[in-house]
Structure formats: structure tokens, C-alpha cells
Amino acid sequence: MKEIPSLFSLCVKTITWNLMHGFGQLQDLFELPSIFLDELLTVLPPLALQNIHELLDRSIGSTTKEASIVNRINIRRKRGRYNELNTAWEALYKKRWPGSTKKKQQSSCTMAYHGMKSHESTAPVIDWQQLYWERHLQDCLDAVTEQALLPAFDGNIAKLEIPDNIMSLIGHVGIGACSCSSLSYHCIKFGCYARYVRLHNVICHEEIFDLLRTSKLEALVFRRILSGNKVDEVCKLIKQNSLTLVSIELVYCRLSPSDVDMICSSVYSKEIHNHGIQYFSIKSSIIIGSNSSSIPNGLSFFLSSGRSLRSVCFADTHMGLKSTEAIIETLIQSSSLVNLELSGNELEGLLSKIGRRYTSLSPVPESNTYFQSLVELNLRGSNLHNNDMVGLQHMLVSMPKLLRLELSDNPIGDEGIRTLIPFFVKAFKETSQVSEIWLENCDISGAGVSELLQSLKKCQLKTLSFAENDLGSSVAAPLANFLGSSRIRNLNIEGIGLGSFGFQELERKMLEETALAHLNISKNRGGIEAAHFIYHIISKAPDIVSINAGSNLLPPESLSIIEDALRKSNGKLEQVDLTGNTSLCSPNTKSVISQFQFRGNPIIRLPSFCPSSSAYDDDP
């Protein structure tokens, strides 16, 4: 029997239809009882809720009854709390994008996209309406990009149709073609909410900056710009937003030096010789030939004239040593630079050359401290060897604010580690703030890591990763000692070859409590001993939040050991990742998962597929 609709649902359906088709009258709507109106706002689709906003905006300044309604609706915002409408937008955002519920500050999209942390004690009120339509518009741009890549595309960007599945998500369900489904409609209606936009080269037409003319863009990402007329469109869009733009990112691009000059020159306003760009990033792109001995003049001037430049990234850009050296020399005395990434480039020998200059200036006067504001240095995958660590050591001494050092995927070996140890020892005894060290896949042995752990025992280090180094079980005892004597919070020892004996030693030698919050012990072939260690670490780490024990050849009986550990935990544990352990997949696992939850989400993550009935071969 068909369910009879309630009176409330019928009223909502009628009001929604009126709002969606432009027949809503604000006075009629807000003459509804307050309790009805509050509930109505929680069930309206996005497009209907947006039309209420537009009706309210048009009524501001009026002396009619609507004016008092506007004040009543916004009174909570004036007091610094979320109002009814903002709460409704928050619910709609989280419903549509459940995997992206982390709150972003209203005016700091670049901070979120570049991983920069806010140190303010009080965050501003989040405008969920702005976040919703910004994300929606990006979904529309991504959808039409797929259409523009098809051979049948005729070059008219504005008339490209938004797919029905996206239209239905905002509450628009129509039959046949409709002007509301064109890209131009969405850009004109929602473009004013966009602060961050990501554009593929196929939609970098002259039309696009006309469609986004109402946007006040703070961050622009361009993908696959391959010289020619596309560069002109990129420059026009940057110039159009030069007063608000703080972030530019180029990904998978191939640009000539003159193209780079044009892009860098487009950030300047008339008669102003410095710019407001804070985040500049070029990734997986070719902008300077590997044989070039310099960088384009426009790029050099851009880097040196950025009074607010906080983050610079040249990742996997195929630059030669001379070009990279020129970039470092340009940035070296920057007083605002916080983040520098040169990962994925060929830097062998460069740090030694630059480091010798630091040696000649030692002791470095405080006024001449280079990279004095640098917080993060990322040199991942730059083919650095142990000889390069001598130069790096001299450079690190001149970085008093450095927090994060990323050296993963460089074959520095034990000798490279031993070269850096004196810096770590001296730094932690003095004023260094280094709290994160990343040394993954660096050809380090157990002996080298043992020496490093001994030097870091009494430091204030929060994060350490030496994953994917073949260390073996010999590192277990010094690691256990380090865990008990340091204040380490995040430790990644994935794939270091501990084996069952290494886990056994860790459990036996680890007698004191540890401050660990996040631990990754995956891919260590620990077997049942890995499960026993999980039990042990949960009892020794009262602040533990997550454990990754994936792909450890855990046998079926491991699950009961981990269950016992979770029953005795203090309730802070949010996740135990056991994926990749196919032996744990059984018909009973669902009941095990449902027993342990954190804020409604399962704590235990198990393999999503069942293994075949054939025996598992442990050989690599």
C-alpha cells in the first residue's frame, strides 16, 4: 500500500516548487510559524535554499516587514554563531561530500589547499554557503572538461551541458534541454562564491574569464597548459583577479621561458612593482631546459619582488643545477618564505656548492641569516648523496625556524645520516624547533638508524619516518628505547623488515609508556607477533589514536588478540587498519567490526575481499 504523504511534506513540496520556479514571495514565506520555518530550512534542496538567500539579499535596506525578517534570520551570525541558514548549508555540504567534512576557514582556501596551518586561537565563522557553491562550480567545470576533451566538441564552452546527476544534487529535475543546465548559467549564478578554481587547458578559452567575471578568485590551478594561445588566456584570468589572487599553481605544463615571463608579469597591477602572491607552485612541468644556465628574467623578478611570498614549489620540473641554483640564490634572503619544495629534481652536488658559501660566512650574523623564516624544506627524490649532506648541514644551521625536513627517496646512506646527526644534537640542545624528519627509502641500515635514534632520544621531535629502509630486526631494541625516552607522536616504520622476531624484541624491550598518537607498522611480515605488539602498544600508549598494521601476514587468531586490546583501550583509539591481511577475512568479521566504533565509525578496517581457498605463499 502506498504511503500517504504528510501535510508537512506536501507543503514542503509546494513551497520548493514555488521557490525553484521564481514564484516565491518572501513575505508569504516568512509569515509561516517559526517552528515550521526552522524545519523547512533543513529539508529544502540547495537551489531552493539559494533562492531564499537571493530574496533576502534583495530585501536588505527595505523598510517593509521583510527587513525585520532579515534581522531575525541573521541575529545569530551577529552574535558570532551559525544561523539557521548557515547550519542548513553545512548539512547540505556534508551530505553531498561526506568525505570532505573537515572545516575550512572562509577566507583561507589557499591555507587549506597548501597545507598551511593557522596559528590563530579563534577561527572565523565558516560560510558554508560559499563553500558549497564553490565546490559545486568546480564539479561543473570538471564535468564539462570531460565533454570538451571529446572530438565532437565545437569549442563553445558556455553552452556545455551540466550532467543530470549534478543537476539533481542541487534539486533541479527537469525534462529535456534547459537553460539552467548550461555552464554559463552556473558560472553566472554561482561564480560570485568561487575563491578557488582548477582549470584544464581545454576550457581555458576567452569565454571562461568572462564567465568568471563575478568571481573574486584567491587561488588558481592550471593543468596541461602547453604554450601558445592558452598562455594568453591564463594571463588574462590572472590579471582579472590580480587584486584578490594569492595562489597560482601550474601542473603538467610545458612552457617556454617567454611563456613563464608572461605568466609572472600578469600578477602585477599597474605601476606597482611588487605582487601579493603568497603561494606559487609548478609541479610535473617543463619550464626551463635542463641545460639552461639561468632562469627567465620574469620569474627571477617575480620571486624577488614577492613581499608576501610564503610558499614556493618547483617539484619534478626537470631543471638543471644552474637553474635551481639561480632560484635558491634569488630566494635565499627572503624574509617571508615559509615553505620551499624542490623535490623530484636533480640536485646532486648543488648543496655542497651552496653549503661552502655558508661555511665561508660562519659564524653567520643574525642579520645575515639565510632562509630565516623557513618552516618546511622538502628535497624529496632529488638524488642527494652522502656528500651533499655536508652542504645541507651548513644550510640547516642558518634556518632557526625550521620545523619539517623532508629527505625521503634520496640515497644518502648511513654516512649521510652520520653527517646530519651533529646538527640534530646541537639544534635540539639550542633553539631549533625541528619537529618532523622524513627519511623514507634513503638506503639506511639498521646501524645508521640506531645511531640516529640515540641522538634524538631527548629531543622534542614529534614526527619521524624512516619507512621503506631495509633495517631488519636489529633496530627493534634501540627503537623500543627511543619510544620510551622521547616525546614522539607520529612514527612511520612501514616496510623496514622487522619480521616476527623484531616485533617480539619491541614488545620485550619496551617497558615504559610512550607518547605515541599515530603508528604505522605495515608491511613488516610480523605474523602473530605483530598482533601481540598491537596489544602491547595500546597498553603502553594512552594517547594512541591510529595504528596501521596492514599487510603483516596476520593469521586468523590475531583478530581475537586485537579485540582484547580494544576492550582494554581508553576509548581514544579511532582506527586500526588491518587491510592487506587476507587471512582475517571471514564471515564473522562483520560482527567484530560492529562491536568497536568511534563516533559512529568502525575502528577496525579489514580486507574488503575474501582470499581464495588455495594456500598462501609467503615467498616474495
mmCIF file of N, CA and C in Angstrom, residues 40-145:
data_model
loop_
_atom_site.group_PDB
_atom_site.id
_atom_site.type_symbol
_atom_site.label_atom_id
_atom_site.label_comp_id
_atom_site.label_asym_id
_atom_site.label_seq_id
_atom_site.Cartn_x
_atom_site.Cartn_y
_atom_site.Cartn_z
ATOM 1 N N LEU A 40 11.593 23.764 7.868
ATOM 2 C CA LEU A 40 11.576 23.869 6.408
ATOM 3 C C LEU A 40 12.995 24.085 5.867
ATOM 4 N N LEU A 41 13.772 24.938 6.537
ATOM 5 C CA LEU A 41 15.123 25.257 6.071
ATOM 6 C C LEU A 41 16.023 24.029 6.059
ATOM 7 N N THR A 42 15.708 23.040 6.879
ATOM 8 C CA THR A 42 16.564 21.839 6.959
ATOM 9 C C THR A 42 16.252 20.813 5.877
ATOM 10 N N VAL A 43 15.144 20.993 5.154
ATOM 11 C CA VAL A 43 14.765 19.981 4.165
ATOM 12 C C VAL A 43 14.741 20.525 2.734
ATOM 13 N N LEU A 44 14.924 21.822 2.564
ATOM 14 C CA LEU A 44 14.918 22.382 1.212
ATOM 15 C C LEU A 44 16.154 21.949 0.432
ATOM 16 N N PRO A 45 16.017 21.701 -0.896
ATOM 17 C CA PRO A 45 17.188 21.402 -1.725
ATOM 18 C C PRO A 45 18.039 22.661 -1.912
ATOM 19 N N PRO A 46 19.304 22.504 -2.305
ATOM 20 C CA PRO A 46 20.227 23.647 -2.393
ATOM 21 C C PRO A 46 19.723 24.807 -3.246
ATOM 22 N N LEU A 47 19.146 24.502 -4.411
ATOM 23 C CA LEU A 47 18.720 25.584 -5.304
ATOM 24 C C LEU A 47 17.590 26.389 -4.692
ATOM 25 N N ALA A 48 16.659 25.725 -3.991
ATOM 26 C CA ALA A 48 15.566 26.432 -3.326
ATOM 27 C C ALA A 48 16.095 27.288 -2.185
ATOM 28 N N LEU A 49 17.040 26.745 -1.410
ATOM 29 C CA LEU A 49 17.630 27.494 -0.312
ATOM 30 C C LEU A 49 18.394 28.707 -0.836
ATOM 31 N N GLN A 50 19.046 28.538 -1.989
ATOM 32 C CA GLN A 50 19.762 29.651 -2.608
ATOM 33 C C GLN A 50 18.802 30.767 -3.004
ATOM 34 N N ASN A 51 17.640 30.390 -3.512
ATOM 35 C CA ASN A 51 16.664 31.406 -3.917
ATOM 36 C C ASN A 51 16.133 32.186 -2.714
ATOM 37 N N ILE A 52 16.065 31.519 -1.552
ATOM 38 C CA ILE A 52 15.683 32.245 -0.332
ATOM 39 C C ILE A 52 16.734 33.300 -0.009
ATOM 40 N N HIS A 53 18.001 32.916 -0.131
ATOM 41 C CA HIS A 53 19.096 33.859 0.114
ATOM 42 C C HIS A 53 18.979 35.070 -0.802
ATOM 43 N N GLU A 54 18.683 34.828 -2.062
ATOM 44 C CA GLU A 54 18.610 35.927 -3.020
ATOM 45 C C GLU A 54 17.414 36.835 -2.729
ATOM 46 N N LEU A 55 16.316 36.234 -2.264
ATOM 47 C CA LEU A 55 15.166 37.048 -1.861
ATOM 48 C C LEU A 55 15.518 37.908 -0.652
ATOM 49 N N LEU A 56 16.255 37.322 0.283
ATOM 50 C CA LEU A 56 16.680 38.073 1.462
ATOM 51 C C LEU A 56 17.620 39.212 1.083
ATOM 52 N N ASP A 57 18.550 38.921 0.171
ATOM 53 C CA ASP A 57 19.506 39.946 -0.242
ATOM 54 C C ASP A 57 18.803 41.134 -0.889
ATOM 55 N N ARG A 58 17.776 40.839 -1.673
ATOM 56 C CA ARG A 58 17.059 41.926 -2.351
ATOM 57 C C ARG A 58 16.249 42.768 -1.372
ATOM 58 N N SER A 59 15.936 42.171 -0.206
ATOM 59 C CA SER A 59 15.096 42.890 0.758
ATOM 60 C C SER A 59 15.900 43.739 1.734
ATOM 61 N N ILE A 60 17.252 43.578 1.739
ATOM 62 C CA ILE A 60 18.083 44.356 2.658
ATOM 63 C C ILE A 60 17.960 45.845 2.330
ATOM 64 N N GLY A 61 17.760 46.639 3.336
ATOM 65 C CA GLY A 61 17.587 48.080 3.127
ATOM 66 C C GLY A 61 16.130 48.481 3.034
ATOM 67 N N SER A 62 15.266 47.489 2.911
ATOM 68 C CA SER A 62 13.842 47.794 2.819
ATOM 69 C C SER A 62 13.283 48.137 4.198
ATOM 70 N N THR A 63 12.248 48.969 4.227
ATOM 71 C CA THR A 63 11.598 49.324 5.492
ATOM 72 C C THR A 63 10.347 48.505 5.726
ATOM 73 N N THR A 64 10.137 47.530 4.865
ATOM 74 C CA THR A 64 8.945 46.712 4.975
ATOM 75 C C THR A 64 9.149 45.606 5.997
ATOM 76 N N LYS A 65 8.170 44.756 6.061
ATOM 77 C CA LYS A 65 8.206 43.662 7.029
ATOM 78 C C LYS A 65 9.386 42.729 6.786
ATOM 79 N N GLU A 66 9.809 42.636 5.478
ATOM 80 C CA GLU A 66 10.932 41.749 5.166
ATOM 81 C C GLU A 66 12.207 42.158 5.897
ATOM 82 N N ALA A 67 12.387 43.476 6.123
ATOM 83 C CA ALA A 67 13.610 43.952 6.767
ATOM 84 C C ALA A 67 13.746 43.378 8.163
ATOM 85 N N SER A 68 12.652 43.346 8.914
ATOM 86 C CA SER A 68 12.725 42.781 10.263
ATOM 87 C C SER A 68 12.969 41.289 10.209
ATOM 88 N N ILE A 69 12.481 40.651 9.130
ATOM 89 C CA ILE A 69 12.710 39.216 8.965
ATOM 90 C C ILE A 69 14.189 38.946 8.747
ATOM 91 N N VAL A 70 14.810 39.776 7.903
ATOM 92 C CA VAL A 70 16.235 39.626 7.647
ATOM 93 C C VAL A 70 17.031 39.720 8.942
ATOM 94 N N ASN A 71 16.680 40.689 9.790
ATOM 95 C CA ASN A 71 17.390 40.856 11.058
ATOM 96 C C ASN A 71 17.212 39.639 11.956
ATOM 97 N N ARG A 72 15.994 39.094 11.961
ATOM 98 C CA ARG A 72 15.757 37.922 12.806
ATOM 99 C C ARG A 72 16.547 36.721 12.325
ATOM 100 N N ILE A 73 16.608 36.537 10.997
ATOM 101 C CA ILE A 73 17.328 35.387 10.452
ATOM 102 C C ILE A 73 18.829 35.492 10.718
ATOM 103 N N ASN A 74 19.373 36.706 10.683
ATOM 104 C CA ASN A 74 20.822 36.897 10.803
ATOM 105 C C ASN A 74 21.303 37.203 12.218
ATOM 106 N N ILE A 75 20.391 37.191 13.194
ATOM 107 C CA ILE A 75 20.782 37.625 14.534
ATOM 108 C C ILE A 75 21.854 36.738 15.141
ATOM 109 N N ARG A 76 21.813 35.440 14.855
ATOM 110 C CA ARG A 76 22.830 34.549 15.421
ATOM 111 C C ARG A 76 24.204 34.835 14.841
ATOM 112 N N ARG A 77 24.247 35.177 13.548
ATOM 113 C CA ARG A 77 25.543 35.493 12.925
ATOM 114 C C ARG A 77 26.130 36.740 13.576
ATOM 115 N N LYS A 78 25.288 37.723 13.891
ATOM 116 C CA LYS A 78 25.773 38.936 14.517
ATOM 117 C C LYS A 78 26.388 38.623 15.874
ATOM 118 N N ARG A 79 25.902 37.585 16.521
ATOM 119 C CA ARG A 79 26.443 37.187 17.821
ATOM 120 C C ARG A 79 27.633 36.241 17.675
ATOM 121 N N GLY A 80 28.059 35.983 16.431
ATOM 122 C CA GLY A 80 29.218 35.137 16.215
ATOM 123 C C GLY A 80 28.897 33.659 16.147
ATOM 124 N N ARG A 81 27.618 33.254 16.049
ATOM 125 C CA ARG A 81 27.266 31.844 15.941
ATOM 126 C C ARG A 81 26.672 31.571 14.558
ATOM 127 N N TYR A 82 26.540 30.260 14.263
ATOM 128 C CA TYR A 82 25.914 29.897 12.994
ATOM 129 C C TYR A 82 24.424 30.220 13.054
ATOM 130 N N ASN A 83 23.897 30.777 11.973
ATOM 131 C CA ASN A 83 22.456 30.992 11.920
ATOM 132 C C ASN A 83 21.793 29.782 11.283
ATOM 133 N N GLU A 84 20.466 29.872 11.216
ATOM 134 C CA GLU A 84 19.710 28.733 10.688
ATOM 135 C C GLU A 84 20.131 28.386 9.262
ATOM 136 N N LEU A 85 20.337 29.412 8.454
ATOM 137 C CA LEU A 85 20.687 29.173 7.060
ATOM 138 C C LEU A 85 22.074 28.555 6.929
ATOM 139 N N ASN A 86 23.024 29.052 7.699
ATOM 140 C CA ASN A 86 24.385 28.523 7.627
ATOM 141 C C ASN A 86 24.424 27.069 8.070
ATOM 142 N N THR A 87 23.640 26.738 9.091
ATOM 143 C CA THR A 87 23.566 25.355 9.559
ATOM 144 C C THR A 87 22.976 24.458 8.474
ATOM 145 N N ALA A 88 21.969 24.977 7.761
ATOM 146 C CA ALA A 88 21.367 24.204 6.666
ATOM 147 C C ALA A 88 22.387 23.956 5.557
ATOM 148 N N TRP A 89 23.194 24.992 5.228
ATOM 149 C CA TRP A 89 24.220 24.816 4.195
ATOM 150 C C TRP A 89 25.286 23.822 4.642
ATOM 151 N N GLU A 90 25.635 23.849 5.896
ATOM 152 C CA GLU A 90 26.628 22.891 6.409
ATOM 153 C C GLU A 90 26.131 21.453 6.237
ATOM 154 N N ALA A 91 24.854 21.231 6.557
ATOM 155 C CA ALA A 91 24.281 19.892 6.407
ATOM 156 C C ALA A 91 24.261 19.456 4.942
ATOM 157 N N LEU A 92 23.922 20.388 4.039
ATOM 158 C CA LEU A 92 23.898 20.064 2.611
ATOM 159 C C LEU A 92 25.291 19.739 2.093
ATOM 160 N N TYR A 93 26.291 20.499 2.554
ATOM 161 C CA TYR A 93 27.678 20.263 2.118
ATOM 162 C C TYR A 93 28.146 18.876 2.559
ATOM 163 N N LYS A 94 27.920 18.551 3.800
ATOM 164 C CA LYS A 94 28.397 17.273 4.332
ATOM 165 C C LYS A 94 27.631 16.085 3.748
ATOM 166 N N LYS A 95 26.377 16.320 3.381
ATOM 167 C CA LYS A 95 25.598 15.251 2.755
ATOM 168 C C LYS A 95 26.101 14.966 1.347
ATOM 169 N N ARG A 96 26.442 16.012 0.597
ATOM 170 C CA ARG A 96 26.880 15.822 -0.790
ATOM 171 C C ARG A 96 28.317 15.339 -0.881
ATOM 172 N N TRP A 97 29.171 15.844 0.015
ATOM 173 C CA TRP A 97 30.586 15.443 0.005
ATOM 174 C C TRP A 97 30.969 14.901 1.379
ATOM 175 N N PRO A 98 30.483 13.705 1.723
ATOM 176 C CA PRO A 98 30.709 13.187 3.089
ATOM 177 C C PRO A 98 32.177 12.950 3.412
ATOM 178 N N GLY A 99 33.021 12.802 2.403
ATOM 179 C CA GLY A 99 34.439 12.573 2.662
ATOM 180 C C GLY A 99 35.231 13.844 2.855
ATOM 181 N N SER A 100 34.564 15.002 2.758
ATOM 182 C CA SER A 100 35.272 16.285 2.869
ATOM 183 C C SER A 100 34.632 17.154 3.934
ATOM 184 N N THR A 101 34.428 16.584 5.110
ATOM 185 C CA THR A 101 33.727 17.312 6.161
ATOM 186 C C THR A 101 34.654 18.128 7.036
ATOM 187 N N LYS A 102 35.963 18.099 6.737
ATOM 188 C CA LYS A 102 36.892 18.914 7.523
ATOM 189 C C LYS A 102 36.618 20.385 7.240
ATOM 190 N N LYS A 103 36.416 21.142 8.281
ATOM 191 C CA LYS A 103 36.060 22.557 8.113
ATOM 192 C C LYS A 103 37.227 23.364 7.578
ATOM 193 N N LYS A 104 36.879 24.254 6.642
ATOM 194 C CA LYS A 104 37.878 25.170 6.080
ATOM 195 C C LYS A 104 37.506 26.590 6.478
ATOM 196 N N GLN A 105 38.505 27.361 6.746
ATOM 197 C CA GLN A 105 38.234 28.751 7.089
ATOM 198 C C GLN A 105 37.713 29.486 5.852
ATOM 199 N N GLN A 106 36.782 30.393 6.089
ATOM 200 C CA GLN A 106 36.084 31.060 5.000
ATOM 201 C C GLN A 106 37.028 31.767 4.040
ATOM 202 N N SER A 107 38.010 32.469 4.550
ATOM 203 C CA SER A 107 38.859 33.291 3.687
ATOM 204 C C SER A 107 40.250 32.733 3.520
ATOM 205 N N SER A 108 40.424 31.429 3.760
ATOM 206 C CA SER A 108 41.777 30.868 3.671
ATOM 207 C C SER A 108 41.798 29.593 2.862
ATOM 208 N N CYS A 109 41.192 29.642 1.666
ATOM 209 C CA CYS A 109 41.183 28.441 0.833
ATOM 210 C C CYS A 109 42.603 28.017 0.512
ATOM 211 N N THR A 110 43.491 28.966 0.299
ATOM 212 C CA THR A 110 44.871 28.621 -0.023
ATOM 213 C C THR A 110 45.546 27.937 1.138
ATOM 214 N N MET A 111 45.182 28.308 2.344
ATOM 215 C CA MET A 111 45.766 27.668 3.516
ATOM 216 C C MET A 111 45.397 26.190 3.525
ATOM 217 N N ALA A 112 44.135 25.893 3.177
ATOM 218 C CA ALA A 112 43.694 24.505 3.158
ATOM 219 C C ALA A 112 44.343 23.725 2.027
ATOM 220 N N TYR A 113 44.469 24.335 0.849
ATOM 221 C CA TYR A 113 44.990 23.625 -0.302
ATOM 222 C C TYR A 113 46.503 23.466 -0.275
ATOM 223 N N HIS A 114 47.190 24.259 0.530
ATOM 224 C CA HIS A 114 48.639 24.179 0.578
ATOM 225 C C HIS A 114 49.150 23.631 1.894
ATOM 226 N N GLY A 115 48.236 23.147 2.736
ATOM 227 C CA GLY A 115 48.653 22.510 3.964
ATOM 228 C C GLY A 115 49.204 23.464 5.003
ATOM 229 N N MET A 116 48.942 24.755 4.883
ATOM 230 C CA MET A 116 49.430 25.703 5.856
ATOM 231 C C MET A 116 48.489 25.715 7.048
ATOM 232 N N LYS A 117 49.026 25.751 8.247
ATOM 233 C CA LYS A 117 48.225 25.708 9.460
ATOM 234 C C LYS A 117 48.004 27.107 10.017
ATOM 235 N N SER A 118 46.818 27.324 10.536
ATOM 236 C CA SER A 118 46.528 28.595 11.171
ATOM 237 C C SER A 118 46.941 28.543 12.626
ATOM 238 N N HIS A 119 47.595 29.596 13.083
ATOM 239 C CA HIS A 119 48.022 29.659 14.467
ATOM 240 C C HIS A 119 47.133 30.588 15.286
ATOM 241 N N GLU A 120 46.008 31.012 14.685
ATOM 242 C CA GLU A 120 45.109 31.887 15.408
ATOM 243 C C GLU A 120 44.297 31.072 16.398
ATOM 244 N N SER A 121 44.054 31.649 17.560
ATOM 245 C CA SER A 121 43.336 30.925 18.602
ATOM 246 C C SER A 121 41.859 30.815 18.300
ATOM 247 N N THR A 122 41.314 31.759 17.547
ATOM 248 C CA THR A 122 39.893 31.720 17.220
ATOM 249 C C THR A 122 39.725 31.767 15.711
ATOM 250 N N ALA A 123 39.066 30.768 15.160
ATOM 251 C CA ALA A 123 38.841 30.709 13.716
ATOM 252 C C ALA A 123 37.601 31.525 13.362
ATOM 253 N N PRO A 124 37.575 32.149 12.188
ATOM 254 C CA PRO A 124 36.390 32.913 11.780
ATOM 255 C C PRO A 124 35.221 31.990 11.487
ATOM 256 N N VAL A 125 34.036 32.574 11.445
ATOM 257 C CA VAL A 125 32.839 31.801 11.136
ATOM 258 C C VAL A 125 32.946 31.262 9.717
ATOM 259 N N ILE A 126 32.629 30.011 9.532
ATOM 260 C CA ILE A 126 32.725 29.388 8.216
ATOM 261 C C ILE A 126 31.455 29.659 7.427
ATOM 262 N N ASP A 127 31.620 30.137 6.231
ATOM 263 C CA ASP A 127 30.491 30.409 5.334
ATOM 264 C C ASP A 127 30.260 29.151 4.500
ATOM 265 N N TRP A 128 29.358 28.299 4.959
ATOM 266 C CA TRP A 128 29.110 27.025 4.284
ATOM 267 C C TRP A 128 28.411 27.204 2.948
ATOM 268 N N GLN A 129 27.655 28.264 2.797
ATOM 269 C CA GLN A 129 27.031 28.542 1.503
ATOM 270 C C GLN A 129 28.110 28.794 0.455
ATOM 271 N N GLN A 130 29.106 29.608 0.803
ATOM 272 C CA GLN A 130 30.204 29.885 -0.122
ATOM 273 C C GLN A 130 30.966 28.609 -0.465
ATOM 274 N N LEU A 131 31.248 27.789 0.546
ATOM 275 C CA LEU A 131 31.969 26.542 0.295
ATOM 276 C C LEU A 131 31.168 25.587 -0.583
ATOM 277 N N TYR A 132 29.849 25.546 -0.357
ATOM 278 C CA TYR A 132 29.003 24.635 -1.134
ATOM 279 C C TYR A 132 29.036 24.982 -2.616
ATOM 280 N N TRP A 133 28.779 26.253 -2.939
ATOM 281 C CA TRP A 133 28.685 26.613 -4.354
ATOM 282 C C TRP A 133 30.053 26.663 -5.027
ATOM 283 N N GLU A 134 31.089 26.949 -4.279
ATOM 284 C CA GLU A 134 32.437 26.876 -4.844
ATOM 285 C C GLU A 134 32.750 25.433 -5.261
ATOM 286 N N ARG A 135 32.463 24.498 -4.377
ATOM 287 C CA ARG A 135 32.719 23.076 -4.690
ATOM 288 C C ARG A 135 31.807 22.605 -5.830
ATOM 289 N N HIS A 136 30.558 23.048 -5.819
ATOM 290 C CA HIS A 136 29.627 22.677 -6.882
ATOM 291 C C HIS A 136 30.120 23.186 -8.237
ATOM 292 N N LEU A 137 30.565 24.443 -8.269
ATOM 293 C CA LEU A 137 31.040 25.010 -9.534
ATOM 294 C C LEU A 137 32.254 24.260 -10.044
ATOM 295 N N GLN A 138 33.139 23.821 -9.139
ATOM 296 C CA GLN A 138 34.294 23.035 -9.571
ATOM 297 C C GLN A 138 33.853 21.699 -10.154
ATOM 298 N N ASP A 139 32.835 21.081 -9.556
ATOM 299 C CA ASP A 139 32.290 19.831 -10.105
ATOM 300 C C ASP A 139 31.753 20.066 -11.518
ATOM 301 N N CYS A 140 31.100 21.194 -11.715
ATOM 302 C CA CYS A 140 30.577 21.527 -13.048
ATOM 303 C C CYS A 140 31.722 21.706 -14.044
ATOM 304 N N LEU A 141 32.768 22.427 -13.646
ATOM 305 C CA LEU A 141 33.910 22.648 -14.533
ATOM 306 C C LEU A 141 34.603 21.329 -14.878
ATOM 307 N N ASP A 142 34.723 20.443 -13.898
ATOM 308 C CA ASP A 142 35.338 19.131 -14.154
ATOM 309 C C ASP A 142 34.491 18.307 -15.130
ATOM 310 N N ALA A 143 33.170 18.406 -14.965
ATOM 311 C CA ALA A 143 32.269 17.637 -15.830
ATOM 312 C C ALA A 143 32.334 18.132 -17.276
ATOM 313 N N VAL A 144 32.334 19.435 -17.483
ATOM 314 C CA VAL A 144 32.372 19.953 -18.855
ATOM 315 C C VAL A 144 33.762 19.771 -19.476
ATOM 316 N N THR A 145 34.794 19.669 -18.634
ATOM 317 C CA THR A 145 36.137 19.392 -19.160
ATOM 318 C C THR A 145 36.164 18.054 -19.866
#
